[in-house]
Amino acid sequence: SQKIEQNSEALNIQEGKTATLTCNYTNYSPAYLQWYRQDPGRGPVFLLLIRENEKEKRKERLKVTFDTTLKQSLFHITASQPADSATYLCALSYKLIFGSGTRLLVRP
Amino acid sequence: DTGVSQNPRHKITKRGQNVTFRCDPISEHNRLYWYRQTLGQGPEFLTYFQNEAQLEKSRLLSDRFSAERPKGSFSTLEIQRTEQGDSAMYLCASSAGTETNSGGPSYEQYFGPGTRLTVT
């Protein structure tokens, strides 16, 4: 069956450093992949969408890569800030499957 | 405010009662989705609509769950004979997606704040 894996352990980093979150999937050949941010008690907020023919996509301090051979996406936040602390979800758009998310904590 | 809205925000009900939630999508979006989310998990897809047509409902959790979007605008999600296991956050999202070669939605989704259901 299809499966998406995100690191269930929280990522704890120092302000100013780069945060890197991983999303691995199996048994899929998605045409695109999305990343969302979710704060406690709120709905997810769309961040970036990357298509299978795109290797990398950037938006301000955010960067996403998509390796269809490895079946993996990496999500980077550069110059991280405490306000970036949240749970980050990846989602394979085909059949709308979300990972369980990785919690990021940025220490001041 | 032109975002997705959901009502009520919180619902407490007794086991066995029926509940109905409403979602108002972004007005120009033709796709509307319902998800369920439990603590520590990502959203779990339930169903979605393209305008008033329900295109995918096989993932509804049981026949106690039903959704409608009668005029292609707002949508309702009903749970009949609620059980304690139905306690969760119910999220609605909308998008401007169109059909793709893979048959799935192609655009980012905008989520509402959710309705938190507690079944006692």
Coordinates of C-alpha atoms in Angstrom, one line a residue:
Chain A
S1 CA 0.0 0.0 0.0
Q2 CA 1.0 3.6 -0.4
K3 CA 3.0 5.1 2.5
I4 CA 4.5 8.4 3.4
E5 CA 7.1 8.8 6.1
Q6 CA 8.2 11.9 7.9
N7 CA 10.5 11.9 10.9
S8 CA 8.2 11.6 13.9
E9 CA 10.8 12.9 16.2
A10 CA 10.9 16.7 16.7
L11 CA 13.7 18.6 15.2
N12 CA 15.3 21.0 17.6
I13 CA 17.7 23.6 16.2
Q14 CA 19.3 26.9 17.1
E15 CA 18.0 30.2 15.6
G16 CA 19.9 31.1 12.5
K17 CA 20.6 27.5 11.4
T18 CA 19.1 25.7 8.5
A19 CA 16.4 23.2 9.3
T20 CA 16.1 20.2 7.0
L21 CA 13.0 18.0 7.0
T22 CA 12.6 14.7 5.1
C23 CA 9.6 13.1 3.4
N24 CA 9.9 9.6 2.0
Y25 CA 7.3 7.8 0.1
T26 CA 6.7 4.3 -1.3
N27 CA 4.5 2.7 -3.9
Y28 CA 3.7 6.1 -5.5
S29 CA 4.7 7.9 -8.6
P30 CA 3.2 11.3 -7.7
A31 CA 3.0 14.0 -10.3
Y32 CA 3.6 16.6 -7.5
L33 CA 4.2 17.0 -3.8
Q34 CA 3.2 19.7 -1.4
W35 CA 4.5 21.0 1.9
Y36 CA 2.2 22.6 4.5
R37 CA 2.8 24.2 7.9
Q38 CA 0.4 23.6 10.8
D39 CA 0.3 25.4 14.1
P40 CA -1.5 23.8 17.1
G41 CA -5.2 23.9 16.9
R42 CA -5.2 25.4 13.4
G43 CA -5.6 24.1 9.8
P44 CA -2.6 23.5 7.7
V45 CA -1.2 26.4 5.6
F46 CA 0.1 25.7 2.1
L47 CA 3.8 26.5 1.6
L48 CA 5.2 25.1 -1.6
L49 CA 4.2 22.7 -4.4
I50 CA 6.8 20.9 -6.5
R51 CA 6.2 18.9 -9.6
E52 CA 7.9 15.7 -10.7
N53 CA 9.8 17.5 -13.5
E54 CA 11.2 20.1 -11.0
K55 CA 14.3 19.2 -9.0
E56 CA 14.1 22.2 -6.7
K57 CA 11.8 25.1 -5.8
R58 CA 12.4 28.1 -3.7
K59 CA 10.3 30.7 -1.9
E60 CA 12.0 33.3 0.3
R61 CA 13.8 31.3 3.0
L62 CA 12.2 28.0 2.0
K63 CA 13.6 25.4 -0.5
V64 CA 12.1 22.1 -1.5
T65 CA 13.8 19.3 -3.5
F66 CA 12.1 16.4 -5.1
D67 CA 14.0 13.2 -6.1
T68 CA 11.7 10.8 -7.8
T69 CA 14.4 8.2 -8.0
L70 CA 15.0 8.2 -4.3
K71 CA 11.3 8.8 -3.7
Q72 CA 12.2 11.6 -1.3
S73 CA 11.6 15.3 -0.8
L74 CA 13.7 17.5 1.4
F75 CA 12.3 20.8 2.9
H76 CA 14.8 23.4 4.0
I77 CA 14.3 26.5 6.0
T78 CA 17.4 28.8 6.0
A79 CA 18.2 31.3 8.7
S80 CA 15.5 29.8 10.9
Q81 CA 13.6 31.9 13.4
P82 CA 11.6 31.0 16.5
A83 CA 8.5 31.9 14.6
D84 CA 9.2 29.0 12.2
S85 CA 8.4 26.6 15.1
A86 CA 5.5 24.5 13.9
T87 CA 4.6 21.1 12.5
Y88 CA 5.5 20.6 8.8
L89 CA 3.5 18.2 6.7
C90 CA 4.3 16.8 3.3
A91 CA 1.5 15.6 1.0
L92 CA 1.4 13.6 -2.2
S93 CA -1.2 15.3 -4.2
Y94 CA -2.4 12.2 -6.0
K95 CA -5.1 10.7 -3.8
L96 CA -4.4 13.4 -1.2
I97 CA -2.2 11.5 1.2
F98 CA -0.5 13.4 4.0
G99 CA 2.4 12.4 6.1
S100 CA 2.1 12.6 9.9
G101 CA 4.3 15.7 10.0
T102 CA 7.6 16.7 11.7
R103 CA 7.5 19.2 14.6
L104 CA 10.2 21.9 14.3
L105 CA 11.4 23.8 17.3
V106 CA 13.7 26.8 16.8
R107 CA 15.5 27.9 19.9
P108 CA 16.3 31.6 20.3
Chain B
D1 CA -12.3 37.7 5.1
T2 CA -12.1 35.6 2.0
G3 CA -10.6 32.4 3.6
V4 CA -12.3 29.0 4.2
S5 CA -14.7 29.1 7.1
Q6 CA -16.0 26.3 9.2
N7 CA -18.9 26.1 11.7
P8 CA -19.1 25.3 14.5
R9 CA -15.5 25.5 15.7
H10 CA -16.2 23.1 18.5
K11 CA -18.9 20.5 19.0
I12 CA -19.5 18.3 22.0
T13 CA -22.1 15.6 21.6
K14 CA -23.2 12.5 23.3
R15 CA -22.6 9.1 21.7
G16 CA -25.4 8.1 19.4
Q17 CA -26.3 11.7 18.4
N18 CA -26.1 13.0 14.8
V19 CA -23.9 16.0 14.1
T20 CA -23.5 18.2 11.0
F21 CA -20.6 20.5 10.2
R22 CA -20.6 23.3 7.6
C23 CA -17.8 24.5 5.4
D24 CA -17.8 27.7 3.3
P25 CA -14.9 27.5 0.7
I26 CA -13.1 30.4 -0.9
S27 CA -15.7 31.7 -3.4
E28 CA -13.8 31.2 -6.6
H29 CA -12.7 27.7 -5.8
N30 CA -14.6 24.8 -7.4
R31 CA -13.0 22.0 -5.4
L32 CA -13.8 21.3 -1.8
Y33 CA -12.3 18.6 0.5
W34 CA -13.1 17.1 3.9
Y35 CA -10.4 15.6 6.1
R36 CA -10.2 14.2 9.6
Q37 CA -7.2 14.7 11.8
T38 CA -6.4 13.0 15.1
L39 CA -3.7 14.1 17.5
G40 CA -0.2 13.5 16.2
Q41 CA -1.4 12.5 12.7
G42 CA -1.6 14.2 9.4
P43 CA -5.0 15.0 7.9
E44 CA -6.8 11.9 6.6
F45 CA -8.7 12.4 3.4
L46 CA -12.5 11.7 3.5
T47 CA -14.1 13.0 0.4
Y48 CA -14.0 15.8 -2.2
F49 CA -16.3 17.7 -4.6
Q50 CA -15.8 19.3 -7.9
N51 CA -18.5 21.9 -7.9
E52 CA -21.6 19.9 -6.7
A53 CA -20.3 16.5 -7.9
Q54 CA -18.8 14.3 -5.2
L55 CA -15.9 12.7 -7.1
E56 CA -14.4 10.5 -4.4
K57 CA -16.2 9.1 -1.4
S58 CA -14.8 5.7 -1.0
R59 CA -12.6 7.0 1.8
L60 CA -15.5 8.0 4.0
L61 CA -14.9 6.1 7.2
S62 CA -18.2 4.3 7.3
D63 CA -21.8 4.6 6.0
R64 CA -22.4 6.9 9.1
F65 CA -20.5 9.6 7.3
S66 CA -22.0 11.6 4.4
A67 CA -21.3 14.8 2.7
E68 CA -23.2 17.2 0.4
R69 CA -22.5 20.2 -1.6
P70 CA -25.9 20.9 -3.1
K71 CA -25.2 24.1 -5.1
G72 CA -21.5 23.8 -5.5
S73 CA -20.9 26.4 -2.9
F74 CA -20.9 25.5 0.8
S75 CA -20.7 21.9 2.0
T76 CA -21.9 19.9 5.0
L77 CA -20.5 16.8 6.6
E78 CA -22.8 14.7 8.7
I79 CA -21.9 11.9 11.1
Q80 CA -24.8 9.8 12.2
R81 CA -24.9 7.8 15.4
T82 CA -21.7 9.2 16.6
E83 CA -19.2 7.1 18.5
Q84 CA -16.3 8.0 20.8
G85 CA -13.9 7.1 18.1
D86 CA -15.3 9.9 15.9
S87 CA -13.7 12.5 18.3
A88 CA -11.2 14.4 16.1
M89 CA -10.7 17.6 14.2
Y90 CA -12.6 17.8 11.0
L91 CA -11.0 20.0 8.4
C92 CA -12.3 21.4 5.2
A93 CA -10.2 22.8 2.4
S94 CA -10.8 24.3 -1.0
S95 CA -8.7 24.7 -4.2
A96 CA -9.0 25.9 -7.7
G97 CA -7.8 22.6 -9.1
T98 CA -8.6 21.1 -12.4
E99 CA -8.4 17.5 -13.6
T100 CA -4.9 16.2 -14.4
N101 CA -3.8 13.2 -16.4
S102 CA -3.4 11.3 -13.1
G103 CA -7.0 12.1 -12.2
G104 CA -6.2 13.9 -9.0
P105 CA -6.3 17.6 -8.0
S106 CA -3.4 19.6 -9.0
Y107 CA -3.5 22.7 -6.9
E108 CA -2.6 23.8 -3.4
Q109 CA -5.4 23.5 -0.9
Y110 CA -6.5 26.2 1.5
F111 CA -7.7 24.9 4.8
G112 CA -10.3 26.2 7.2
P113 CA -9.7 26.4 11.0
G114 CA -11.5 23.0 11.6
T115 CA -14.3 21.8 13.7
R116 CA -13.2 19.9 16.8
L117 CA -15.7 17.2 17.7
T118 CA -15.8 15.6 21.1
V119 CA -18.1 12.6 21.6
T120 CA -18.8 11.8 25.2

